[in-house]
XYZ file of C-alpha atoms in Angstrom:
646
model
C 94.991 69.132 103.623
C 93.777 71.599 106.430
C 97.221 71.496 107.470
C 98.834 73.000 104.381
C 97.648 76.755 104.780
C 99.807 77.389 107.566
C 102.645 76.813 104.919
C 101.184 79.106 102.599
C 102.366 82.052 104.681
C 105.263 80.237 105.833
C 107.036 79.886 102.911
C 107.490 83.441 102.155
C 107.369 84.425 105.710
C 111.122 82.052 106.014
C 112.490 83.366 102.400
C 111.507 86.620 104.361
C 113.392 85.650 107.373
C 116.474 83.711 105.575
C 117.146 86.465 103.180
C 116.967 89.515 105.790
C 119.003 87.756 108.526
C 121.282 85.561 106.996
C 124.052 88.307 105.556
C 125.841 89.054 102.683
C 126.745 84.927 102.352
C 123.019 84.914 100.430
C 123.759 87.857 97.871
C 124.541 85.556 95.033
C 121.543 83.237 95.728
C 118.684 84.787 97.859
C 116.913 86.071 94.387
C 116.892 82.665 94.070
C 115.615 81.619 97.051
C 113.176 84.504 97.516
C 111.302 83.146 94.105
C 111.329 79.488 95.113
C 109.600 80.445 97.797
C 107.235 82.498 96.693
C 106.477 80.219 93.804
C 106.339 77.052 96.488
C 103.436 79.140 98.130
C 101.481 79.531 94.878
C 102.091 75.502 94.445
C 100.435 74.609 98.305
C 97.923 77.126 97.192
C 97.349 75.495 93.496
C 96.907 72.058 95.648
C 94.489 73.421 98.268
C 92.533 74.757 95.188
C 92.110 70.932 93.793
C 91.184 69.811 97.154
C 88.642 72.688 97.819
C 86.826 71.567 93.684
C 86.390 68.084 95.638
C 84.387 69.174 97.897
C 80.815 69.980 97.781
C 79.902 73.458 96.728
C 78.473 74.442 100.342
C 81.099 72.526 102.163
C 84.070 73.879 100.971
C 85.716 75.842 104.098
C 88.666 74.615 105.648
C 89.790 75.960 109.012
C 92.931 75.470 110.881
C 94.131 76.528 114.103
C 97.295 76.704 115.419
C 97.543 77.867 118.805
C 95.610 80.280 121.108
C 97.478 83.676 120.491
C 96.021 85.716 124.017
C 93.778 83.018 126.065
C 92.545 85.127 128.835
C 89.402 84.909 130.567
C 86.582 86.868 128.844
C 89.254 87.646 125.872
C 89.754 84.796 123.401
C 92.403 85.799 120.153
C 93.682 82.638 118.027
C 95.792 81.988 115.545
C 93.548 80.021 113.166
C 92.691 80.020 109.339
C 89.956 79.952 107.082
C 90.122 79.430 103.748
C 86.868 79.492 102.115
C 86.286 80.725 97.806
C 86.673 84.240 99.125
C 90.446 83.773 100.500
C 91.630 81.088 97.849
C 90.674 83.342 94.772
C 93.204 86.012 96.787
C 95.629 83.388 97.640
C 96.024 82.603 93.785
C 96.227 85.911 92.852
C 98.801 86.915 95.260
C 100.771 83.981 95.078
C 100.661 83.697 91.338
C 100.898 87.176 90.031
C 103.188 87.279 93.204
C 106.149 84.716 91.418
C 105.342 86.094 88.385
C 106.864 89.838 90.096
C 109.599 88.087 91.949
C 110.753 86.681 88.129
C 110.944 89.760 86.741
C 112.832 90.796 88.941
C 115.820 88.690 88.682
C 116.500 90.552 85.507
C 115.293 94.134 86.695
C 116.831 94.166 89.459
C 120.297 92.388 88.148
C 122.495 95.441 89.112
C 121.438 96.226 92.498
C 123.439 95.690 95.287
C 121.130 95.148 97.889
C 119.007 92.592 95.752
C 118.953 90.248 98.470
C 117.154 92.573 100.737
C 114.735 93.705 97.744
C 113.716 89.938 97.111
C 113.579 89.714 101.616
C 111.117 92.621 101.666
C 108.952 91.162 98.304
C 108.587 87.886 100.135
C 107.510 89.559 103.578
C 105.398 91.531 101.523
C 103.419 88.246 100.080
C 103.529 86.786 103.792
C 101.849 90.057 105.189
C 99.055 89.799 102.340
C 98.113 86.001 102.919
C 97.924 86.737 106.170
C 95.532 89.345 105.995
C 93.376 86.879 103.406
C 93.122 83.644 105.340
C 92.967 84.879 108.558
C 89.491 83.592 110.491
C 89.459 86.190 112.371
C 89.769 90.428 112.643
C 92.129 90.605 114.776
C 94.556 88.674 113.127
C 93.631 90.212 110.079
C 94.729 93.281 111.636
C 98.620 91.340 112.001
C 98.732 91.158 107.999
C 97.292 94.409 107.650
C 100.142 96.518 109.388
C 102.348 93.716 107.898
C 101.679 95.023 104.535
C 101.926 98.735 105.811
C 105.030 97.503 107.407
C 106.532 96.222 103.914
C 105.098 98.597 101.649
C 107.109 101.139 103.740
C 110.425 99.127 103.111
C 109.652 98.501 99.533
C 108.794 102.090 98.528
C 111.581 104.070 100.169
C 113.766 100.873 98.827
C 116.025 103.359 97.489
C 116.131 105.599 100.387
C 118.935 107.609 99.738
C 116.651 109.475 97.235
C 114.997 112.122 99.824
C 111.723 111.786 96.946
C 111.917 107.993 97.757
C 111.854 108.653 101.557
C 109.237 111.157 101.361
C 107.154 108.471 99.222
C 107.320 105.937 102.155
C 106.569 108.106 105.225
C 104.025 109.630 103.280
C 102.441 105.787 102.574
C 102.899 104.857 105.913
C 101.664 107.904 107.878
C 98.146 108.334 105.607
C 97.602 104.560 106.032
C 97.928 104.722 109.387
C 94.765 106.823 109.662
C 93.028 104.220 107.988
C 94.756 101.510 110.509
C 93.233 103.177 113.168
C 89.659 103.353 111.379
C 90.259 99.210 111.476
C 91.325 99.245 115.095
C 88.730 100.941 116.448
C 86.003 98.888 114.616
C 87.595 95.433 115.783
C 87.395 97.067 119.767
C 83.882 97.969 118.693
C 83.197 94.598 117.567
C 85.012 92.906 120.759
C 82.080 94.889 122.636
C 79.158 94.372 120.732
C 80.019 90.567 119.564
C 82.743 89.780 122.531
C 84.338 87.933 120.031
C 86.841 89.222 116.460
C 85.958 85.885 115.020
C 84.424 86.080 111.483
C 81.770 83.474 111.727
C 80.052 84.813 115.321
C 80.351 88.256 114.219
C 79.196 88.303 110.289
C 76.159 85.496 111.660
C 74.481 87.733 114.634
C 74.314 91.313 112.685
C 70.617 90.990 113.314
C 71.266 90.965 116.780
C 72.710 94.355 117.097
C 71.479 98.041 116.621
C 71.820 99.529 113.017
C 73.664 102.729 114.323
C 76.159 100.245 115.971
C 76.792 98.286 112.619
C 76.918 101.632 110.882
C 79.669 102.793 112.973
C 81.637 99.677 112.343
C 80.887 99.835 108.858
C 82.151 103.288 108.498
C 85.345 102.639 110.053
C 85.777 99.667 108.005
C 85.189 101.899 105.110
C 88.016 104.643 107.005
C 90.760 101.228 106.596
C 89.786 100.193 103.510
C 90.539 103.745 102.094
C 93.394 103.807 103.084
C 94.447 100.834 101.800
C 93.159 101.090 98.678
C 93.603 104.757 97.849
C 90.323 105.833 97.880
C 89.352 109.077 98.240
C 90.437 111.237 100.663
C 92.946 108.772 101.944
C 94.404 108.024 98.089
C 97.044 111.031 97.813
C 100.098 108.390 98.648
C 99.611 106.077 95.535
C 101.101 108.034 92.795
C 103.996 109.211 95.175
C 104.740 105.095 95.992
C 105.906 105.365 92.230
C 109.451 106.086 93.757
C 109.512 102.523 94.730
C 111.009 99.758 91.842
C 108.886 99.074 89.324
C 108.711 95.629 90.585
C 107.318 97.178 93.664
C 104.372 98.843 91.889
C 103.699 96.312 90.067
C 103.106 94.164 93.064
C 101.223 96.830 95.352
C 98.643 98.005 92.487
C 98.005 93.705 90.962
C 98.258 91.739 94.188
C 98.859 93.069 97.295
C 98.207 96.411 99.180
C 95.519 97.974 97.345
C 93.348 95.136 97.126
C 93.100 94.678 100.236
C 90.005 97.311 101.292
C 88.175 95.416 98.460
C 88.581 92.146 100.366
C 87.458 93.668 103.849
C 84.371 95.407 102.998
C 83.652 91.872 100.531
C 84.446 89.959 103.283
C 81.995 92.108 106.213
C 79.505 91.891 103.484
C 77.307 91.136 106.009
C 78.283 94.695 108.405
C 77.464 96.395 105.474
C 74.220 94.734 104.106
C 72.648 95.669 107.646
C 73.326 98.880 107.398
C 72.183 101.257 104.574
C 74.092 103.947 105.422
C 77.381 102.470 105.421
C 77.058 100.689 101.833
C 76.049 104.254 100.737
C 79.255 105.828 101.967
C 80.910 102.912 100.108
C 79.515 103.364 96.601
C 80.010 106.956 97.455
C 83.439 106.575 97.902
C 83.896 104.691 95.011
C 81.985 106.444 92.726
C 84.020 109.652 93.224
C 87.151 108.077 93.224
C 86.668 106.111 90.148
C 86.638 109.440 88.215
C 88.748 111.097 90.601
C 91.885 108.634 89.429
C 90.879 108.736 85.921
C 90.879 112.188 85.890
C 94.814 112.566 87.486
C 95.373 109.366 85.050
C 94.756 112.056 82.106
C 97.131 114.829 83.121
C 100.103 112.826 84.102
C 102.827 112.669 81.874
C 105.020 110.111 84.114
C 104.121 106.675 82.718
C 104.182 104.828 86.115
C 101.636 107.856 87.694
C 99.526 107.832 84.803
C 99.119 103.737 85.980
C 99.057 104.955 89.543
C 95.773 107.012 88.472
C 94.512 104.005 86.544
C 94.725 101.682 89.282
C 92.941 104.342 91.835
C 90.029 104.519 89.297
C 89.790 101.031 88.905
C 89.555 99.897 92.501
C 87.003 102.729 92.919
C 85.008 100.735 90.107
C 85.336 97.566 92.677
C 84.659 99.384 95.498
C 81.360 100.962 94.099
C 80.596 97.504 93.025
C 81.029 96.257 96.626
C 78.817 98.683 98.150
C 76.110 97.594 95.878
C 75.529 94.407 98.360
C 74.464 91.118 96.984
C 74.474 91.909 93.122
C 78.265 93.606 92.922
C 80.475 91.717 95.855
C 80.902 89.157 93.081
C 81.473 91.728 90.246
C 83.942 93.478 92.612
C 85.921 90.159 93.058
C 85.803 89.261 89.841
C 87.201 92.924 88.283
C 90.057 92.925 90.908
C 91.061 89.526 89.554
C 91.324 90.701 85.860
C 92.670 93.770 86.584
C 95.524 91.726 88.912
C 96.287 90.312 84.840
C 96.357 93.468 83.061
C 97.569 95.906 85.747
C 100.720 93.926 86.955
C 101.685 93.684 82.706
C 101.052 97.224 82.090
C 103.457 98.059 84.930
C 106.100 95.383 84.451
C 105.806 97.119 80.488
C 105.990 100.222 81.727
C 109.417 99.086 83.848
C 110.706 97.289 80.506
C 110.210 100.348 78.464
C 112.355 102.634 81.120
C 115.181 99.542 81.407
C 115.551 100.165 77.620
C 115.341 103.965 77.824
C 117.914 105.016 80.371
C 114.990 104.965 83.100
C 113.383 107.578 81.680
C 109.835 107.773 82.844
C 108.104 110.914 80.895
C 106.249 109.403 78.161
C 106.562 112.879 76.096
C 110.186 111.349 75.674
C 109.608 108.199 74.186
C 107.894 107.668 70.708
C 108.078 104.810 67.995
C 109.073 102.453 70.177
C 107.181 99.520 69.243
C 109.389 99.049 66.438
C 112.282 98.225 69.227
C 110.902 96.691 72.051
C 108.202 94.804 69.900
C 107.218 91.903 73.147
C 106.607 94.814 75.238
C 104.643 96.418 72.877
C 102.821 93.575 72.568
C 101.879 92.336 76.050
C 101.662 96.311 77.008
C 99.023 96.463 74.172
C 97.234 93.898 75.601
C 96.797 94.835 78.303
C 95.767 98.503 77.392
C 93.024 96.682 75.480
C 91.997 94.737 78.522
C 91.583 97.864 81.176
C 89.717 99.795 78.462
C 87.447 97.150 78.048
C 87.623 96.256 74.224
C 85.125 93.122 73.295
C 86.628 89.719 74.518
C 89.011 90.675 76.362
C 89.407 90.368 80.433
C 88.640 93.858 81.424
C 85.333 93.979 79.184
C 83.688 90.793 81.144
C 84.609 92.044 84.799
C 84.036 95.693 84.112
C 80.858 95.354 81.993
C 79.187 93.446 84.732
C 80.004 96.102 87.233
C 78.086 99.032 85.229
C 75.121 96.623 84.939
C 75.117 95.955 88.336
C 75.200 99.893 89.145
C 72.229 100.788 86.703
C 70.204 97.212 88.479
C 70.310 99.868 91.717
C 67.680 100.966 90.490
C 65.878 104.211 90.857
C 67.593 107.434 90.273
C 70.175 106.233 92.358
C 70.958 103.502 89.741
C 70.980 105.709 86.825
C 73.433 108.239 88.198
C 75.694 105.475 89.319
C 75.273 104.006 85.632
C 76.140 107.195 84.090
C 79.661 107.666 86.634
C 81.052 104.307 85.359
C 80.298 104.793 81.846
C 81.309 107.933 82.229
C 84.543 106.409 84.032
C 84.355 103.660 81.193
C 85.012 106.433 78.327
C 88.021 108.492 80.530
C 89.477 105.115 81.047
C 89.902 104.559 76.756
C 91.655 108.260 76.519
C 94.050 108.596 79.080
C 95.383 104.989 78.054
C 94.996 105.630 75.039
C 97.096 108.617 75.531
C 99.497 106.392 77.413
C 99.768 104.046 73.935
C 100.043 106.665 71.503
C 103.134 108.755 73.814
C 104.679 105.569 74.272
C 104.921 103.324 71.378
C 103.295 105.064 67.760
C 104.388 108.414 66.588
C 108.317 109.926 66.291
C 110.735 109.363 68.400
C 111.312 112.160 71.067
C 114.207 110.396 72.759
C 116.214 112.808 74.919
C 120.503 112.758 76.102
C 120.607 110.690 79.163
C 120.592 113.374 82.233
C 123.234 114.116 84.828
C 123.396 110.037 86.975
C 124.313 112.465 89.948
C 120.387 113.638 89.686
C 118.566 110.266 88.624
C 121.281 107.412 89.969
C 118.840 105.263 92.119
C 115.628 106.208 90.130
C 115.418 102.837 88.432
C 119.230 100.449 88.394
C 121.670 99.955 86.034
C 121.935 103.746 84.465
C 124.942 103.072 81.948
C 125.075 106.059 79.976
C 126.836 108.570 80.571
C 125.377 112.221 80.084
C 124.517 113.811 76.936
C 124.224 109.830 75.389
C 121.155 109.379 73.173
C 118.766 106.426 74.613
C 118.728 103.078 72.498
C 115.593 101.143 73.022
C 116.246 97.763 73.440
C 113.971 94.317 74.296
C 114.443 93.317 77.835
C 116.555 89.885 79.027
C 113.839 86.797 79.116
C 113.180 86.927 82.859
C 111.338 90.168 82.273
C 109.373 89.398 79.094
C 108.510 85.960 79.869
C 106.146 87.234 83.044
C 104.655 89.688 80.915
C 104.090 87.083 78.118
C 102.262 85.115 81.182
C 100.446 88.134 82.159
C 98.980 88.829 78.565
C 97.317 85.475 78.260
C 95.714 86.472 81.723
C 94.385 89.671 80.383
C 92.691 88.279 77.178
C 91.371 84.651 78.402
C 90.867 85.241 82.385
C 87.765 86.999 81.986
C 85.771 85.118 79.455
C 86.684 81.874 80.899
C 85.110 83.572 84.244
C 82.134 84.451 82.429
C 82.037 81.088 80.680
C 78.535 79.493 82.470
C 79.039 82.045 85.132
C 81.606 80.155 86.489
C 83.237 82.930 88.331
C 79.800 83.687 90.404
C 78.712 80.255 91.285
C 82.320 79.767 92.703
C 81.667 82.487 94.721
C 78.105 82.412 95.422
C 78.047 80.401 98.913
C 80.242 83.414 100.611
C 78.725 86.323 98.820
C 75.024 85.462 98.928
C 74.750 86.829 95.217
C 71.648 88.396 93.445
C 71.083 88.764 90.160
C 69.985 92.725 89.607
C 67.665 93.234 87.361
C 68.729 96.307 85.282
C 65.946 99.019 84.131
C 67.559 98.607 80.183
C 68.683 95.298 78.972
C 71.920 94.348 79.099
C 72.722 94.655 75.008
C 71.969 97.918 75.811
C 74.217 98.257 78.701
C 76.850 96.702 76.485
C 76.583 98.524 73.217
C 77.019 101.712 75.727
C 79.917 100.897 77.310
C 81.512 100.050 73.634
C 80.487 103.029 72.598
C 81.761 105.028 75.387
C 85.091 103.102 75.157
C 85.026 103.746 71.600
C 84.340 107.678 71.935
C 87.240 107.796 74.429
C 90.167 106.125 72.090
C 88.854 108.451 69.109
C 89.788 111.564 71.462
C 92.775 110.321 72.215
C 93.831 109.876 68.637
C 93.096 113.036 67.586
C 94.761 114.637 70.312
C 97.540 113.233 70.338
C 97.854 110.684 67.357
C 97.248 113.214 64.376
C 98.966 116.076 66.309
C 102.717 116.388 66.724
C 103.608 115.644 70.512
C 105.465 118.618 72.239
C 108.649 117.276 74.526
C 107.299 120.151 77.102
C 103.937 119.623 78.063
C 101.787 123.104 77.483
C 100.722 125.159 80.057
C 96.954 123.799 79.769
C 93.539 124.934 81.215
C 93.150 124.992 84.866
C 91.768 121.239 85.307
C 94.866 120.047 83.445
C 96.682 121.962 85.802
C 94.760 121.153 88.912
C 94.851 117.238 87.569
C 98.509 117.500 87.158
C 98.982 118.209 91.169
C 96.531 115.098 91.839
C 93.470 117.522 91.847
C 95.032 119.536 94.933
C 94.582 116.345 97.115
C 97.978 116.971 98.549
C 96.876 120.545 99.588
C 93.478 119.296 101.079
C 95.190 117.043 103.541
C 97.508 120.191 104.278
C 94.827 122.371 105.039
C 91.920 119.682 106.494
C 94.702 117.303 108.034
C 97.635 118.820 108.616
C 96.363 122.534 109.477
C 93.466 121.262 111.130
C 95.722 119.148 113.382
C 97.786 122.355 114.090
C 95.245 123.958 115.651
C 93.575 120.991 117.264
C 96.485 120.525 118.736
C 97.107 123.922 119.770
C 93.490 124.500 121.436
C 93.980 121.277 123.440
C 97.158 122.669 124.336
C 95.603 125.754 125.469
C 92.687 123.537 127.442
C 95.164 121.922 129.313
C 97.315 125.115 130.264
C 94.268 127.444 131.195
C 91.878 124.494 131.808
C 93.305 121.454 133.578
C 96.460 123.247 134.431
C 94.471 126.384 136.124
C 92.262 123.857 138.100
C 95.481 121.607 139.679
C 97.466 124.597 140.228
C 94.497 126.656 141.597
C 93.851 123.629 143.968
C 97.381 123.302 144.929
C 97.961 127.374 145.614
C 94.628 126.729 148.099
C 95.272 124.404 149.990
C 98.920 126.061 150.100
C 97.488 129.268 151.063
C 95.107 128.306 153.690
C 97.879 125.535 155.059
C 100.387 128.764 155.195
C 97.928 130.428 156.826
C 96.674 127.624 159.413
C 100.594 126.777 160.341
C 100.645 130.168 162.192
C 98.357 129.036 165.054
C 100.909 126.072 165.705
C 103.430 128.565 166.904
C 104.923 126.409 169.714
C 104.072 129.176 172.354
C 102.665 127.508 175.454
C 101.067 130.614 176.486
C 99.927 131.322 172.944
C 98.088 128.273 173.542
C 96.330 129.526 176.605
C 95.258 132.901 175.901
C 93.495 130.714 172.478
C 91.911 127.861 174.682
C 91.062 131.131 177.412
C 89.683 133.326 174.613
C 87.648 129.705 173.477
C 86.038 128.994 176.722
C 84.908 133.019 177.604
C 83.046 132.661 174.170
C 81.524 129.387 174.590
C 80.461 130.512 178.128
C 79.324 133.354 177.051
C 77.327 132.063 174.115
C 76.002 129.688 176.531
C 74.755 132.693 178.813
C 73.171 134.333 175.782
C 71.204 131.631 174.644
C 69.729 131.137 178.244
C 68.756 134.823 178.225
C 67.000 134.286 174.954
């Protein structure tokens, strides 16, 4: 069966190659063939699943190598695999929420013309990811993790002739490429410390090595995974990826993309538990980012960036969770699993409620729509019940463990962190809240359709014509039957995780997991985080669902304001990135003209001078040359005559 997870990447990896290469011939059926594919890779995966449950609990690894990638002497790099609990809970996720994307987008995607190449890029883009996630080693690793850079570029600026949807993409690919080089640098670091990228060697001799040497891998492991993940200050490209089909966000914020700094720093749980310093910088990270999104998530009135701010809050949940060590890796896992469910259906929703609404994405223009569009409003409700974590339901399991994991810290230390997620617990119910209310409850504030010369390419198949009311309509089967799927995820996943801790013994062997022991019990820790939840949706509702809803948002305080432009992250990395880059670049430029330029042509205009100078006593005069040697011998003789007198 070892043999199989080659094909897991394969699969999509041809559809990938078939669909991009093989020319217009493939327009009619590569949607087609890009979901077969996709969904044969979640079937090999389903399979290796039933073979890993017959194995014994500590035995369960399979490894596979292929062929040695660079075999040179003192420099070994294979192309192996390793799929252990760790990688086969990602390869279900991807491959199954994954298939579940590519269906929906038959449908949303029906009256695109270059749907071939859309469904090409989605299956590179799930080839890239599984990659990254059964790799055995960092270096190859590395291969799926510029993969995915490399497709989430294509995907987001799909619609390139939109100078927004261009912008979106460079702007993805340049800030992730800090991160990349965060990654690159630790792997050389490791390659020198470990002289070897395997994971096995590496994660097993940590106690070998010097803490500041695993803290400086640890922090640049940290540098990647933020920005991957859009965590702060690497996050201000998520909300702009929203130019990208829905599809597209969908995929990057459930399965792909953004989960994978949650797998790397899970995964060098070992770097990390060595090195006290770097899992503070982690929970750090994710502390401030988890109110950091939820705080954007409030202000935005675009439905798909008021998700984007969801999603960057609720990996910073998983990432605090991961930097807790042994008592959150699991936690972490288990919260990006759920929220794979109930993300992926809020924004497939969110794309079903702009198909039926002339791709209009300002939720102060919708209204009453659950009375048209009544399977959306279902599975979108669902879903909004799962991420604010109502009892029973997926989010409430995964997220519930994560706050009781932060307050088993312990210390001060565990009481602030316990405070931040409740605190990000009770944000989470308004803004989605908010997101309900605009959307689906209240009177409709439906506006004409707008100029198609301004919005053709936001989202396909703009019919009407300008000045033509919107009229809200359910979407074609291939769209509501994934989010159908999606919504029994989002209620059932988590307690069936939860159900005899299922979820933590599976992944117990390859997260070393301890129990915390949290200074209040957990029915305490519960009833809080209901009651926070519960605080949060009551806000909401008298905001918004007892007041009438303007069509122009107001002018606001100056948080609302600031939250609205992503909380100035955008100017930050002008002034600390961009600025400071300026005139980096400029004083290095300055070094090297008075510096190293002053030095080599000071040396050259030396030796110049003094060979200018020199070349005159070659003058080709013989009896120049005899009056010198003359002149030579009267002073050596007479020197000589001195020094005898002396």
């Amino acid at each position: 069966m070892e043999n199989l997870i080659a094909l897991l990447v394969a699969a999509p990896l041809l559809g990938a190659a078939v669909l991009l290469c093989g020319g217009r011939r493939l327009d009619r059926t590569g949607h087609w063939l890009g979901t077969l594919l996709a969904a044969a890779s979640f079937v090999i995966g389903a399979v290796l699943f039933s073979t890993m449950l017959g194995y014994e609990t500590e035995a369960r690894t399979m490894r596979q190598h292929l062929f040695s990638w660079i075999p040179v002497e003192g420099f070994q790099a294979d192309v192996a695999f390793q799929l252990d609990q760790l990688s086969m809970t990602f390869v279900l996720l991807i491959t199954g929420v994954g298939s579940l994307i590519h269906i929906y987008s038959i449908g949303y995607m029906a009256r695109d013309e270059r749907r071939r190449r859309f469904f090409g890029y989605l299956n590179l883009f799930l080839a890239a990811m599984l990659l990254l996630v059964v790799a055995d080693n960092y270096l190859l690793l590395y291969v799926g993790w510029e993969g995915v850079g490399l497709a989430s570029y294509l995907l987001i600026g799909f619609w390139q002739h939109k100078p927004s949807a261009a912008t979106a993409a460079k702007k993805a690919f340049l800030v992730n490429r800090v991160g990349d080089m965060g990654l690159s640098i630790a792997i050389m670091l490791m390659f020198t410390t470990f002289g070897t990228f395997a994971f096995g060697p590496v994660l097993s001799s940590t106690g070998e090595t010097s803490e500041g040497m695993l803290t400086a891998i640890g922090l640049l492991l940290l540098l990647a995974a933020c920005g991957k993940s859009a965590q702060v200050p690497l996050q201000s490209w998520l909300g702009d990826a929203m130019e990208g089909p829905t599809p597209v966000s969908a995929l990057i914020h459930a399965a792909t993309m953004v989960t994978a700094g949650v797998y790397l720093i899970t995964r060098s749980g070992a770097i990390f538990n060595a090195s006290p310093d770097a899992q503070l910088a982690v929970v750090v990270v994710g502390a401030v980012t988890l109110l950091f999104g939820a705080i954007v998530g409030c202000a935005k009135d675009d439905i798909k960036k008021a998700l984007a701010g969801s999603t960057m809050s609720q990996i910073g949940y998983m990432i605090l969770a991961a930097g807790l060590g042994p008592i959150g890796y699991v936690f972490a896992i288990m919260h990006l699993v759920t929220h794979g469910f109930f993300k992926a259906g809020l924004f497939l929703g969110a794309g079903s409620v702009m198909h039926g609404m002339n791709d209009e994405v300002d939720m102060r223009k919708y209204g009453g729509l659950r009375k048209y569009m009544p399977i959306t409003f279902v599975t979108f409700g669902l879903g909004y019940l799962a991420i604010i974590g109502f009892p029973g339901l997926s989010g409430f399991w995964s997220k519930d463990k994560i706050i009781e994991a932060a307050f088993a810290k312990g210390g001060t230390e565990g009481w602030i962190l316990g405070a931040v997620t409740l605190l990000g617990a009770a944000i989470t119910a308004y803004y989605m809240t908010r997101v309900m209310i605009l959307t689906f409850f209240g009177e409709k504030r439906w506006q004409p359709a707008p100029d198609p010369e301004t919005t053709a390419g936001v989202e396909p198949g703009i019919e009407a014509k300008p000045g033509d009311m919107p009229h809200p309509h359910e979407s074609p089967r291939s769209m509501t039957i994934p989010m159908i799927v999606l919504a029994f995820g989002s209620v059932f996943a988590g307690g069936l995780f939860s159900l005899n801790e299922a979820f933590v013994n599976w992944l117990k062997p390859v997260t070393d997991f301890d129990h915390g022991h949290p200074p209040i019990g957990a029915a305490a820790i519960t009833s809080a985080t209901v009651a926070v939840m519960v605080i949060g949706v009551g806000l909401a509702y008298l905001q918004y669902g007892r007041r009438p809803v303007p069509v122009v948002a107001p002018r606001g305080s100056l948080l609302t304001r600031a939250a609205r432009r992503d909380l100035l992250q955008d100017d930050f990395n002008h002034i600390v990135l961009v600025r400071g880059g300026e005139h980096l670049t400029r004083s290095l430029v300055y070094v090297d003209h008075s510096l190293v330029d002053g030095v080599v042509n000071g040396t050259a205009a030396t030796v110049g001078g003094a060979s200018g100078r020199l070349r005159k006593l070659q003058n080709g005069y013989a009896r120049s040359y005899a009056v010198t040697m003359f002149g030579g011998t009267a002073i050596i003789i007479a020197a000589t005559l001195l020094m005898r007198a002396v």
